[in-house]
Short mmCIF file of C-alpha atoms in Angstrom, two decimals:
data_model
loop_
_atom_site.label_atom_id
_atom_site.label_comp_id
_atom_site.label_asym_id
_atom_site.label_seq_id
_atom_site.Cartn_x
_atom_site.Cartn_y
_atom_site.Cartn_z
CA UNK W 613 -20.98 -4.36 -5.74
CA UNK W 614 -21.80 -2.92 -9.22
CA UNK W 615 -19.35 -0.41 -10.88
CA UNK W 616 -20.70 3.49 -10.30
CA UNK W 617 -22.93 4.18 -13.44
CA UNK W 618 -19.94 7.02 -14.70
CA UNK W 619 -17.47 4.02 -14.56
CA UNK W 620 -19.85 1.97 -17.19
CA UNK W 621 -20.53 4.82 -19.00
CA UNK W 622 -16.56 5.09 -19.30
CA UNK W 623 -15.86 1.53 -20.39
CA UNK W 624 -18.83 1.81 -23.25
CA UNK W 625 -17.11 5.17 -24.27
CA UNK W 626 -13.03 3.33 -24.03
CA UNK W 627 -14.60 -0.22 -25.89
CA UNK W 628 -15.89 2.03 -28.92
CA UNK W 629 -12.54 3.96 -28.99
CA UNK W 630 -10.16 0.81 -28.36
CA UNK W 631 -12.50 -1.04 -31.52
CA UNK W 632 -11.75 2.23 -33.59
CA UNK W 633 -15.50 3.25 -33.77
CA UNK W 634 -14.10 6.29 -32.18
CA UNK W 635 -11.34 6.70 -34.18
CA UNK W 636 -8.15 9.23 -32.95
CA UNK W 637 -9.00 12.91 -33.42
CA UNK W 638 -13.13 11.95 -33.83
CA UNK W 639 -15.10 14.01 -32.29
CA UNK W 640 -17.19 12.29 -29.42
CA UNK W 641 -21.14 13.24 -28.82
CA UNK W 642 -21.85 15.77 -26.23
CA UNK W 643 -22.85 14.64 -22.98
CA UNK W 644 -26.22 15.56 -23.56
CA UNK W 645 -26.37 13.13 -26.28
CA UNK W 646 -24.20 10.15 -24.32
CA UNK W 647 -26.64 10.95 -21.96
CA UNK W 648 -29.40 10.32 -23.72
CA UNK W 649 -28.47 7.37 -25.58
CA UNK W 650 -26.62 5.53 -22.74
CA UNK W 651 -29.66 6.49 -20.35
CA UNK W 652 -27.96 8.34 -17.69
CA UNK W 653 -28.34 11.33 -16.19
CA UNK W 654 -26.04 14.51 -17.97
CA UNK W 655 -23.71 14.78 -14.85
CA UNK W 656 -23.06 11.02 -15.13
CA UNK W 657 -22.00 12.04 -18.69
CA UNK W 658 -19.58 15.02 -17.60
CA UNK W 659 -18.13 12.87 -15.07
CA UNK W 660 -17.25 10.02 -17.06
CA UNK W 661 -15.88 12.21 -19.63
CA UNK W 662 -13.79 14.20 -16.80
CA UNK W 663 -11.98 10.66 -16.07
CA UNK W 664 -11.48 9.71 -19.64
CA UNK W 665 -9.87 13.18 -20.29
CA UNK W 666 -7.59 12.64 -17.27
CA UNK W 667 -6.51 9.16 -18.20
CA UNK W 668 -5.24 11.26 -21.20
CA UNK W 669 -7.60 9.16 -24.08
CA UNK W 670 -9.91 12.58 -24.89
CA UNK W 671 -9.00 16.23 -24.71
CA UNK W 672 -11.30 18.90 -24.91
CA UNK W 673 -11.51 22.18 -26.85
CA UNK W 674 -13.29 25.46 -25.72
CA UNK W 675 -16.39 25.85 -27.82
CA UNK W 676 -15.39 23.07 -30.33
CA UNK W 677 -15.86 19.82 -28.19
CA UNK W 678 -14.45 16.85 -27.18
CA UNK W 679 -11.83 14.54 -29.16
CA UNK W 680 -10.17 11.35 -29.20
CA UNK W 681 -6.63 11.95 -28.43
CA UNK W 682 -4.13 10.62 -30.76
CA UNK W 683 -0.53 9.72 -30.31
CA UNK W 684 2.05 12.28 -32.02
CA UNK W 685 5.51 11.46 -31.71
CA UNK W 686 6.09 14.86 -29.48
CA UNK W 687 3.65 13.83 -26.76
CA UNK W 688 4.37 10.23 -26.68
CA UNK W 689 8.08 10.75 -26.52
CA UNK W 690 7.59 13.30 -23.67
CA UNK W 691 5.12 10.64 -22.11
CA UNK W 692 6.98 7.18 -22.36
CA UNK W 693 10.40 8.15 -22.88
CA UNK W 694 12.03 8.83 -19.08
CA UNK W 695 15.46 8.89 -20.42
CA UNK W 696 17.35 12.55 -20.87
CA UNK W 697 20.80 14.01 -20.64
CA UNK W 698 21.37 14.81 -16.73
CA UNK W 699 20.16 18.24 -17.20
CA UNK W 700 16.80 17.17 -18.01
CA UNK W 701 16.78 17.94 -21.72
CA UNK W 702 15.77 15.15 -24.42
CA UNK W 703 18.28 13.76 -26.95
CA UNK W 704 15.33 12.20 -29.19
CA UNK W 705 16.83 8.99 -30.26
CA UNK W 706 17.66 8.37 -33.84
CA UNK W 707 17.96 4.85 -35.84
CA UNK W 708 20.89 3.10 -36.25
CA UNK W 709 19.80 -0.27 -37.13
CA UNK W 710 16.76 -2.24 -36.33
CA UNK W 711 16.32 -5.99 -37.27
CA UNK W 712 12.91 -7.86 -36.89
CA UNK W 713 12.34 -11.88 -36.53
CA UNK W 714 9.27 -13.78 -35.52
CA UNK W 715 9.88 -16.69 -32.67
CA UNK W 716 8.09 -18.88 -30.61
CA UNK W 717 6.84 -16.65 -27.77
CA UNK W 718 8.67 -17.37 -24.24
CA UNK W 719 6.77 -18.77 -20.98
CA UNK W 720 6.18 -15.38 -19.65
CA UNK W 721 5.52 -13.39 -22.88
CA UNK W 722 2.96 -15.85 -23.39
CA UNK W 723 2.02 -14.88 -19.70
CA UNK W 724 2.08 -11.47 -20.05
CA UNK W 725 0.39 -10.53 -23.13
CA UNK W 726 -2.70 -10.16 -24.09
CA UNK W 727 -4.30 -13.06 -25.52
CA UNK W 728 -1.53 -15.70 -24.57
CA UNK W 729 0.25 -15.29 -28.08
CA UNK W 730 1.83 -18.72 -29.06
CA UNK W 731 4.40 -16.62 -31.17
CA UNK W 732 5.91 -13.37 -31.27
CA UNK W 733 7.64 -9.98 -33.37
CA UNK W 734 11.07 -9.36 -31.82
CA UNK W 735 12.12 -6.14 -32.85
CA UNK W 736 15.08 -5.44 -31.71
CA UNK W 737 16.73 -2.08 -32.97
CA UNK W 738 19.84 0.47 -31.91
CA UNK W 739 19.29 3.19 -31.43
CA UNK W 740 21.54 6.85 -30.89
CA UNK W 741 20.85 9.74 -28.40
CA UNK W 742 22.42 12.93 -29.36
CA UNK W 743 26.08 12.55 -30.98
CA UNK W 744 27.87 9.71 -29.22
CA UNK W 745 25.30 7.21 -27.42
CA UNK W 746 23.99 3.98 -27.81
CA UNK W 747 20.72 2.60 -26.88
CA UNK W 748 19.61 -0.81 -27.24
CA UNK W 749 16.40 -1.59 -27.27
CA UNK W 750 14.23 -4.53 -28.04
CA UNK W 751 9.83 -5.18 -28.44
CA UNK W 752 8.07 -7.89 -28.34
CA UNK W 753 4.66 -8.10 -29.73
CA UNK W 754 2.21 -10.78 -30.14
CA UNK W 755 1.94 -11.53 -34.50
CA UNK W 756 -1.83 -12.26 -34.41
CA UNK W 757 -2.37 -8.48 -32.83
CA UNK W 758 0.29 -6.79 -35.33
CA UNK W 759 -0.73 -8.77 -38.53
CA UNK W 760 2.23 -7.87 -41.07
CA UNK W 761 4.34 -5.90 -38.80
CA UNK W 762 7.65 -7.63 -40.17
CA UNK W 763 7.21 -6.07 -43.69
CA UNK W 764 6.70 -2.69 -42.19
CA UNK W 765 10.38 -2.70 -41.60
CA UNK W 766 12.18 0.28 -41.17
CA UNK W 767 9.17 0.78 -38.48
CA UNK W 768 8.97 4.52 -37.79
CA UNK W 769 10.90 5.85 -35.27
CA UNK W 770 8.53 6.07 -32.43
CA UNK W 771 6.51 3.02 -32.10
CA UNK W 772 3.17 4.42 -30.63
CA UNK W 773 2.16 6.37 -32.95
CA UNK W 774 2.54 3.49 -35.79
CA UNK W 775 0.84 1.34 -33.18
CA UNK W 776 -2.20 3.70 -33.40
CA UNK W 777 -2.49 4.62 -36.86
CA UNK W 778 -1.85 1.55 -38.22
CA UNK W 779 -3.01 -1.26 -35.74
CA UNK W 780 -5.63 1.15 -33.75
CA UNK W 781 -3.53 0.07 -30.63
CA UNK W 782 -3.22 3.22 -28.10
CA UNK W 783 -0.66 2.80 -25.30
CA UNK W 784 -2.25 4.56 -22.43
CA UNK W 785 -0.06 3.01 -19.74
CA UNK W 786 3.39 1.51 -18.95
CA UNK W 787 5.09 0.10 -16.29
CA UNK W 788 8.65 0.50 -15.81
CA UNK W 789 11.42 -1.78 -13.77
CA UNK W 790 14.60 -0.51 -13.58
CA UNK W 791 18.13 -1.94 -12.19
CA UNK W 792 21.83 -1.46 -13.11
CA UNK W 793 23.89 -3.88 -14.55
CA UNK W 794 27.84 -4.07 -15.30
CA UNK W 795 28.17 -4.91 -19.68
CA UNK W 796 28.79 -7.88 -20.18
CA UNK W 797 31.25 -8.97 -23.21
CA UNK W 798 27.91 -8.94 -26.09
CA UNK W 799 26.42 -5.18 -24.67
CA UNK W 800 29.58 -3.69 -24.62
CA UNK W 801 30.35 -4.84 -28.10
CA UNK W 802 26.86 -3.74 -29.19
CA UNK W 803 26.96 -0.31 -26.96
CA UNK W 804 30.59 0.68 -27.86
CA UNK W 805 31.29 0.53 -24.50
CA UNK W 806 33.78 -1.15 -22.02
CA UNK W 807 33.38 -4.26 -20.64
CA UNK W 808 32.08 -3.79 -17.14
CA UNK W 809 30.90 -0.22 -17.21
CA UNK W 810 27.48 0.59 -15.55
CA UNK W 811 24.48 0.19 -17.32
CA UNK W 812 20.45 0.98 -16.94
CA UNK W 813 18.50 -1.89 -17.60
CA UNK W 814 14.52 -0.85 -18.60
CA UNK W 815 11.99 -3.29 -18.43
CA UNK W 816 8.89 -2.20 -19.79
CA UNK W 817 5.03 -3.87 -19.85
CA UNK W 818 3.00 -1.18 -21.99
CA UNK W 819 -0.96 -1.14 -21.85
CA UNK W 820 -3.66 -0.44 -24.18
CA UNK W 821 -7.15 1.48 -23.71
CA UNK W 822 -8.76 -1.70 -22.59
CA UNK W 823 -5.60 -1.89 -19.89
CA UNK W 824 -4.32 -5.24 -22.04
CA UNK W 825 -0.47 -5.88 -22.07
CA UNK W 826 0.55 -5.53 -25.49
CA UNK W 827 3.87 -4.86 -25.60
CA UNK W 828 6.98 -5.88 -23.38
CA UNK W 829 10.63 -3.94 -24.05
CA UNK W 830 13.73 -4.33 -23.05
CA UNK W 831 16.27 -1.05 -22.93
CA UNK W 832 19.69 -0.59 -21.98
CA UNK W 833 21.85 2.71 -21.70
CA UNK W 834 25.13 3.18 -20.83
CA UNK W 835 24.64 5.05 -16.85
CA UNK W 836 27.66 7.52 -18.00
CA UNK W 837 25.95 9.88 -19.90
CA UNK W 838 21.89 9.53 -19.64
CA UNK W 839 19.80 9.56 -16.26
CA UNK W 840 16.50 8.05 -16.14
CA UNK W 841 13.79 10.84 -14.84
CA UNK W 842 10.46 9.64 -12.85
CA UNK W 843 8.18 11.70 -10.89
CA UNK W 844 6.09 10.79 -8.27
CA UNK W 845 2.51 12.06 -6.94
CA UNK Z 93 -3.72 35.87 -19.27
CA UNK Z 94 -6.18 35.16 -15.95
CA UNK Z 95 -6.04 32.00 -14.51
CA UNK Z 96 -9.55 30.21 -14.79
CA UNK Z 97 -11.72 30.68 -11.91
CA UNK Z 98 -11.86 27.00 -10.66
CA UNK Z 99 -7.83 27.59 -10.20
CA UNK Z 100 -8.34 30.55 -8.78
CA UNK Z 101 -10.25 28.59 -5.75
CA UNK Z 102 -7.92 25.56 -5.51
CA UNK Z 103 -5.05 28.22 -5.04
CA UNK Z 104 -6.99 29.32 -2.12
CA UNK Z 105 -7.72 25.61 -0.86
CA UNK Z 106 -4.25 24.58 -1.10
CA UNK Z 107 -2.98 28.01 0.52
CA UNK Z 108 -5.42 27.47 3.46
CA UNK Z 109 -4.12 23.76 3.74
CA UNK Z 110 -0.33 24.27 3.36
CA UNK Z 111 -0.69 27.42 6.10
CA UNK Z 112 -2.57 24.61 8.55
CA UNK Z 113 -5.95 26.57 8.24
CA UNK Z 114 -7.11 23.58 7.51
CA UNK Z 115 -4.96 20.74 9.15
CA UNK Z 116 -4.68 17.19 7.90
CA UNK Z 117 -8.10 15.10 8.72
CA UNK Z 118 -10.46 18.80 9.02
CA UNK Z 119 -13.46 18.38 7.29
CA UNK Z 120 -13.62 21.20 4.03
CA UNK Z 121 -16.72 23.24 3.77
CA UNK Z 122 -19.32 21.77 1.38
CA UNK Z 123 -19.54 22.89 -2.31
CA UNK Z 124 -22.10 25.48 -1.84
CA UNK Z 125 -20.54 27.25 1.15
CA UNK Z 126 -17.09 27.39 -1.08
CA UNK Z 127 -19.00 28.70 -3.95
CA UNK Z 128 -20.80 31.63 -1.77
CA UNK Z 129 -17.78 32.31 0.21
CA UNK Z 130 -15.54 32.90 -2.68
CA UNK Z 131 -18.38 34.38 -4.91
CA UNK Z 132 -18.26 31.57 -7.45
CA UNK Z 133 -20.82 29.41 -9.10
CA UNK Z 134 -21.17 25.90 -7.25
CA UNK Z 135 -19.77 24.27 -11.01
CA UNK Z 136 -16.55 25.95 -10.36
CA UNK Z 137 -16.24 24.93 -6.58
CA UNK Z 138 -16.70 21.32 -7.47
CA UNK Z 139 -14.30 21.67 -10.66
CA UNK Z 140 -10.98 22.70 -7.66
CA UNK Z 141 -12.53 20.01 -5.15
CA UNK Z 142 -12.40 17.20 -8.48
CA UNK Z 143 -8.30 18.43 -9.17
CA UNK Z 144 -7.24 18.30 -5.64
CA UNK Z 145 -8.37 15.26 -5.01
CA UNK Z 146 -6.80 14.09 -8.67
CA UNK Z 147 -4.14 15.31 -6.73
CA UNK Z 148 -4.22 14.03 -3.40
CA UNK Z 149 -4.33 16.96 -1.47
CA UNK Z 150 -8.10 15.70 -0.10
CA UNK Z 151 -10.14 12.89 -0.53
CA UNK Z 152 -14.20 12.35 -0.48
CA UNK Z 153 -16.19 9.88 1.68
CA UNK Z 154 -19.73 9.02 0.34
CA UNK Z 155 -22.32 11.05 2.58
CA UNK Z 156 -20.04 12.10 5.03
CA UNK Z 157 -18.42 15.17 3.05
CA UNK Z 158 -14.51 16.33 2.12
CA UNK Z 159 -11.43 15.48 4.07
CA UNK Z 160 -7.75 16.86 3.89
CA UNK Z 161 -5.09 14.08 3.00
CA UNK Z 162 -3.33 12.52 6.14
CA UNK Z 163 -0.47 11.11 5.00
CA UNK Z 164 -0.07 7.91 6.60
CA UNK Z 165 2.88 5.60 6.80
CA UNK Z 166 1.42 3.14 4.18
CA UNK Z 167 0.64 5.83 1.26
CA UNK Z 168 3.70 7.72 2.09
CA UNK Z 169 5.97 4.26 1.13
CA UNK Z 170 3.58 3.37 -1.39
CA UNK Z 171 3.53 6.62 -3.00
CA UNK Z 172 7.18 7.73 -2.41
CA UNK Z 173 8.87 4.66 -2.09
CA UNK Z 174 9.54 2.56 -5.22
CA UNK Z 175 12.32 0.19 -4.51
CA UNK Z 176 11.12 -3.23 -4.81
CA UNK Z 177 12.47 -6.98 -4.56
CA UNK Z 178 12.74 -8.18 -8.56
CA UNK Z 179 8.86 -9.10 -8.12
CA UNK Z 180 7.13 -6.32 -7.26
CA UNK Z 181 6.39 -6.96 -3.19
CA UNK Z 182 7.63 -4.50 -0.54
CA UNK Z 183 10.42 -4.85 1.94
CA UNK Z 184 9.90 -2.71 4.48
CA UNK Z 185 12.97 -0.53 5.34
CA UNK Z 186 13.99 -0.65 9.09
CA UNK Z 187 16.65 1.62 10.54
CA UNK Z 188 20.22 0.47 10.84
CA UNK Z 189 22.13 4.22 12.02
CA UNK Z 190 20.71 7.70 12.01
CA UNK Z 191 22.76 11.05 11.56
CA UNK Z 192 21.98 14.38 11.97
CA UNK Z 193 24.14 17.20 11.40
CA UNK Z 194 23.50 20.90 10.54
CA UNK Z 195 25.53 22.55 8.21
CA UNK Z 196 26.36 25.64 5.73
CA UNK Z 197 24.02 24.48 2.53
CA UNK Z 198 26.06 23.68 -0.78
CA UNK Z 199 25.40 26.24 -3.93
CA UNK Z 200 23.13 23.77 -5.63
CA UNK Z 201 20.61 23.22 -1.80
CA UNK Z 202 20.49 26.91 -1.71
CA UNK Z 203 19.59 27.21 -5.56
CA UNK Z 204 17.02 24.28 -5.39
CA UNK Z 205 15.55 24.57 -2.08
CA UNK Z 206 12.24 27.28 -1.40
CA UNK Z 207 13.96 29.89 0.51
CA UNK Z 208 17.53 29.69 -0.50
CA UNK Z 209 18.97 28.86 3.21
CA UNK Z 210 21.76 29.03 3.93
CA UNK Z 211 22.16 26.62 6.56
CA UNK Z 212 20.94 23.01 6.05
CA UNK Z 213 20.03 19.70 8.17
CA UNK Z 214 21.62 16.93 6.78
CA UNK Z 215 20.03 13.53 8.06
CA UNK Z 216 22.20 10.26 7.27
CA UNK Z 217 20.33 7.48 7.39
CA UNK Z 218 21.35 3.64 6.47
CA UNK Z 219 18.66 1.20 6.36
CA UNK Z 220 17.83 -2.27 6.07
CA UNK Z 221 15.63 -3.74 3.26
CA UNK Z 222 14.18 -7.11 4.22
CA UNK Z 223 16.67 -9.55 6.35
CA UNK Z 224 20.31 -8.41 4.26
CA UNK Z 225 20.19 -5.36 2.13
CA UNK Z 226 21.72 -1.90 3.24
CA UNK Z 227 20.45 1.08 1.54
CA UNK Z 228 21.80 4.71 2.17
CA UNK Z 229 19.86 7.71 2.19
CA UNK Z 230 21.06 11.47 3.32
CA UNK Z 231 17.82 14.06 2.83
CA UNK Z 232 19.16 17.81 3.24
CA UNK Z 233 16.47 20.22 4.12
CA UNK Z 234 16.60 23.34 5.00
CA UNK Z 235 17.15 24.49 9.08
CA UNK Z 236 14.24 27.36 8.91
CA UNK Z 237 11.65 25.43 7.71
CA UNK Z 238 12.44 22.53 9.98
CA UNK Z 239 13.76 24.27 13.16
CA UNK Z 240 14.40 21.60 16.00
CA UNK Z 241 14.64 19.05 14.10
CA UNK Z 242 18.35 18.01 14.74
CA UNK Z 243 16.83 17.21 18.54
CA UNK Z 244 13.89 14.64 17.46
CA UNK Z 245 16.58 12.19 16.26
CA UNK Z 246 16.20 9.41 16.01
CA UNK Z 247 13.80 10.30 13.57
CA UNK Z 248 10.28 8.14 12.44
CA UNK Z 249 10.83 5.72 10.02
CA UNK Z 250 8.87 7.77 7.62
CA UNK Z 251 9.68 11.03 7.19
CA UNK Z 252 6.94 13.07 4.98
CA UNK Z 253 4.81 11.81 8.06
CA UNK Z 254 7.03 13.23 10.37
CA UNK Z 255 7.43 16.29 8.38
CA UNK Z 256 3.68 16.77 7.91
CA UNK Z 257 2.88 15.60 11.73
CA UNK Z 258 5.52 17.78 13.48
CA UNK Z 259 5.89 20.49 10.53
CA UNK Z 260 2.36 20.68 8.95
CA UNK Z 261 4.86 20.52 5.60
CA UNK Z 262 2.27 18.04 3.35
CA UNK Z 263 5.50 16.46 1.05
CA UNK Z 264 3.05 15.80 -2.34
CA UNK Z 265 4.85 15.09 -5.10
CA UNK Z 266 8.58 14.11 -5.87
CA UNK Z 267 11.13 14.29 -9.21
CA UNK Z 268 13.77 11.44 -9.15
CA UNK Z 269 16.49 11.08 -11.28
CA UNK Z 270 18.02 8.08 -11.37
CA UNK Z 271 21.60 6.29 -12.86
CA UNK Z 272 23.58 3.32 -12.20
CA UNK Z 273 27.35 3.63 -10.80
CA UNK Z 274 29.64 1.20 -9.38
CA UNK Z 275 30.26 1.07 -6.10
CA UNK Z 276 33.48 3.02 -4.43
CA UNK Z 277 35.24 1.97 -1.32
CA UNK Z 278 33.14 4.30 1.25
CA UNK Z 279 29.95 2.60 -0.31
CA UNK Z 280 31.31 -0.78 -0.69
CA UNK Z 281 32.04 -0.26 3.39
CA UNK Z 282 28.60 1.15 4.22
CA UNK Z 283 26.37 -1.14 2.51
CA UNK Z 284 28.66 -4.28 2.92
CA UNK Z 285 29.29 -5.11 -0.74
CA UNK Z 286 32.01 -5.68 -3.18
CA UNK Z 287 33.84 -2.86 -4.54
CA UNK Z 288 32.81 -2.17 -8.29
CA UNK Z 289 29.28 -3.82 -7.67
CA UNK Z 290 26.45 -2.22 -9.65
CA UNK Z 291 24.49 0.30 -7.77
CA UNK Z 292 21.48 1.68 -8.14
CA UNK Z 293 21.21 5.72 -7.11
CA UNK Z 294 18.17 8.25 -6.91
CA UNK Z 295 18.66 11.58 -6.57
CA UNK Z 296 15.23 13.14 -5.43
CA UNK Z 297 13.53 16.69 -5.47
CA UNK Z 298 10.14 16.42 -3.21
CA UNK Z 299 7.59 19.58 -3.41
CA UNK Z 300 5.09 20.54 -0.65
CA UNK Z 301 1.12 21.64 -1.03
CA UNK Z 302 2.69 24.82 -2.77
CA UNK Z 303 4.95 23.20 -4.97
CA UNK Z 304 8.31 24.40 -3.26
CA UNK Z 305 10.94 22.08 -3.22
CA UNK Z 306 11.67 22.03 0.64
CA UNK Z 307 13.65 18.33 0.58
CA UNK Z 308 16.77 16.78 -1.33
CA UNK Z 309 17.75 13.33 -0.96
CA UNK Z 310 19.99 10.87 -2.56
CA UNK Z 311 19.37 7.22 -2.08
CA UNK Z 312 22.04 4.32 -2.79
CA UNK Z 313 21.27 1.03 -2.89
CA UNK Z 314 22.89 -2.86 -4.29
CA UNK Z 315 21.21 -3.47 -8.24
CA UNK Z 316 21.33 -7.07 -7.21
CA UNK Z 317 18.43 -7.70 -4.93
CA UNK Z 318 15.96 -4.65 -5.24
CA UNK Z 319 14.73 -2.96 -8.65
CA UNK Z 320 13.24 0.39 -8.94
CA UNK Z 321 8.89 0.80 -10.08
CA UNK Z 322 7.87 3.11 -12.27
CA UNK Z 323 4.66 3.73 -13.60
CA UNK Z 324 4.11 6.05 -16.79
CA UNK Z 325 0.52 7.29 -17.71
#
């Protein structure tokens, strides 16, 4: 069965803005004018753009038109960062140390990624959430999409948005697997934490515009003083 | 400021669907008969029919016209039920001992809860998880908005389709909060574990068609064999 004409109309419209011919905050052509070059009908246009702007990669303005969205640290914190203080408020995380190496990818990075990368950016950095706690989180990334990333080091502090304005890479998507763990001797060392308190273990796959894995992350918290928050429609 | 019109008309959908007007499965009148009834242009009609069905309240079948959501026992667990084994399958949960018992509702049920009750049905349930995993759930809802319920135990396995089949309450979206503890004696006992084992616990808020919270419920369950899906967009 061929795709509905909106959906190809959709996948011309996410290839030019995952390639960076539609760069973030460019304006894209009205649907008259998608229309007309694509060959469609106007309402094939509209509806195409209607899905685009609810997967959250355009936005439109009232009487200005329609952009591509771009990553700010606000809305991509909000977005891909479930963790808060239990009464729902954000502690936005803060730098403690970060440390970058490149390795030989593992059996199911290679699996996982996009492109089957042969070797790998671990970035693995600590991280603080309000006054007191630790957070220890770690990236990997294939080299041959994130050309150079090891002398960007200190990397800004939310990852997304330096994935997008300097790699063109837009995390749309991410999924999330979650269990609890007791610390063992190294996390409690590296959490400030006793050995054997409860822990939340994050593992994350994050997804481009094209819906490639790019990036997989490993986070732990210590269960004590940060919730994980998830909703469900 | 006013609410834009195409709101305006999925307020009135959703009111005439959460009130049982239009009961789960009912076919909704077309585009044009919304638009005349309600005095708006056929755009607008189609704009609410596009966001509730982003939503989930209805769904469209090609040539045959608009439906309202049923929940069914599938989408409800798929939807509202993320606990998975480590990769990623489903174990359906089958019921081990059931509950029911009404009582005065706690400050926090009566301040979260749409209609502040003050007397509560609180439904203890332990299930199984595949052949050897005990998970514990207790949902508190309110007595008014579920009167008789204490009499149906034992209850169907899923309850959103009980509640929407027996209630016409249409559970549609959910907040969970989630942390890791280890387990005390009482939940050591109940789910046949080790005392101090890593647990994982959801505490959940779930909202009907009008976005009232009507149902709490806290969910307990062993970190070692089942993880917890999340999906971020």
């Amino acid at each position: 069965m061929p795709s509905p004409l909106y959906k190809v109309v959709m996948d011309t419209l996410v290839g030019r803005i995952a390639s960076g011919a539609l760069p973030p905050g460019s304006m894209l052509p009205s649907e008259t004018q998608i229309g007309r070059e694509l060959g469609v009908a106007q309402g094939t246009a509209r509806k195409a753009l209607i899905e685009l702007e609810a997967r959250g990669l355009i936005y439109r303005e009232q009487g200005r038109g329609t952009f591509v969205s771009r990553h700010t640290t606000e809305n991509a914190l909000f977005r891909f960062f479930r963790v808060r203080k239990p009464d729902g408020t954000l502690d936005e995380p803060s730098l403690v140390s970060e440390a970058i190496r490149e390795r030989a990818a593992k059996a199911r990075e290679r699996d996982t990624l996009s492109g089957a990368p042969q070797r790998v950016f671990e970035i693995s950095r600590l991280r603080r959430l309000g006054s007191s706690t630790l957070f220890s989180e770690t990236s990997v990334v294939s080299t041959s999409q994130f050309p150079g990333l090891r002398n960007r080091s200190p990397l800004p502090n939310t990852l997304y948005v330096f994935f997008q304005q300097s790699y063109s890479t837009m995390i749309l998507r991410a999924d999330e697997v979650l269990t609890a763990k007791l610390a063992d001797e190294a996390m409690a060392e590296r959490l400030g934490i006793e050995l054997g308190a409860p822990l939340m273990e994050i593992n994350r796959t994050a997804f481009d515009a094209l819906d490639q894995a790019v990036e997989l992350r490993a986070m732990t918290f210590p269960a004590g003083s940060h919730r994980y928050f998830a909703s469900l429609t």
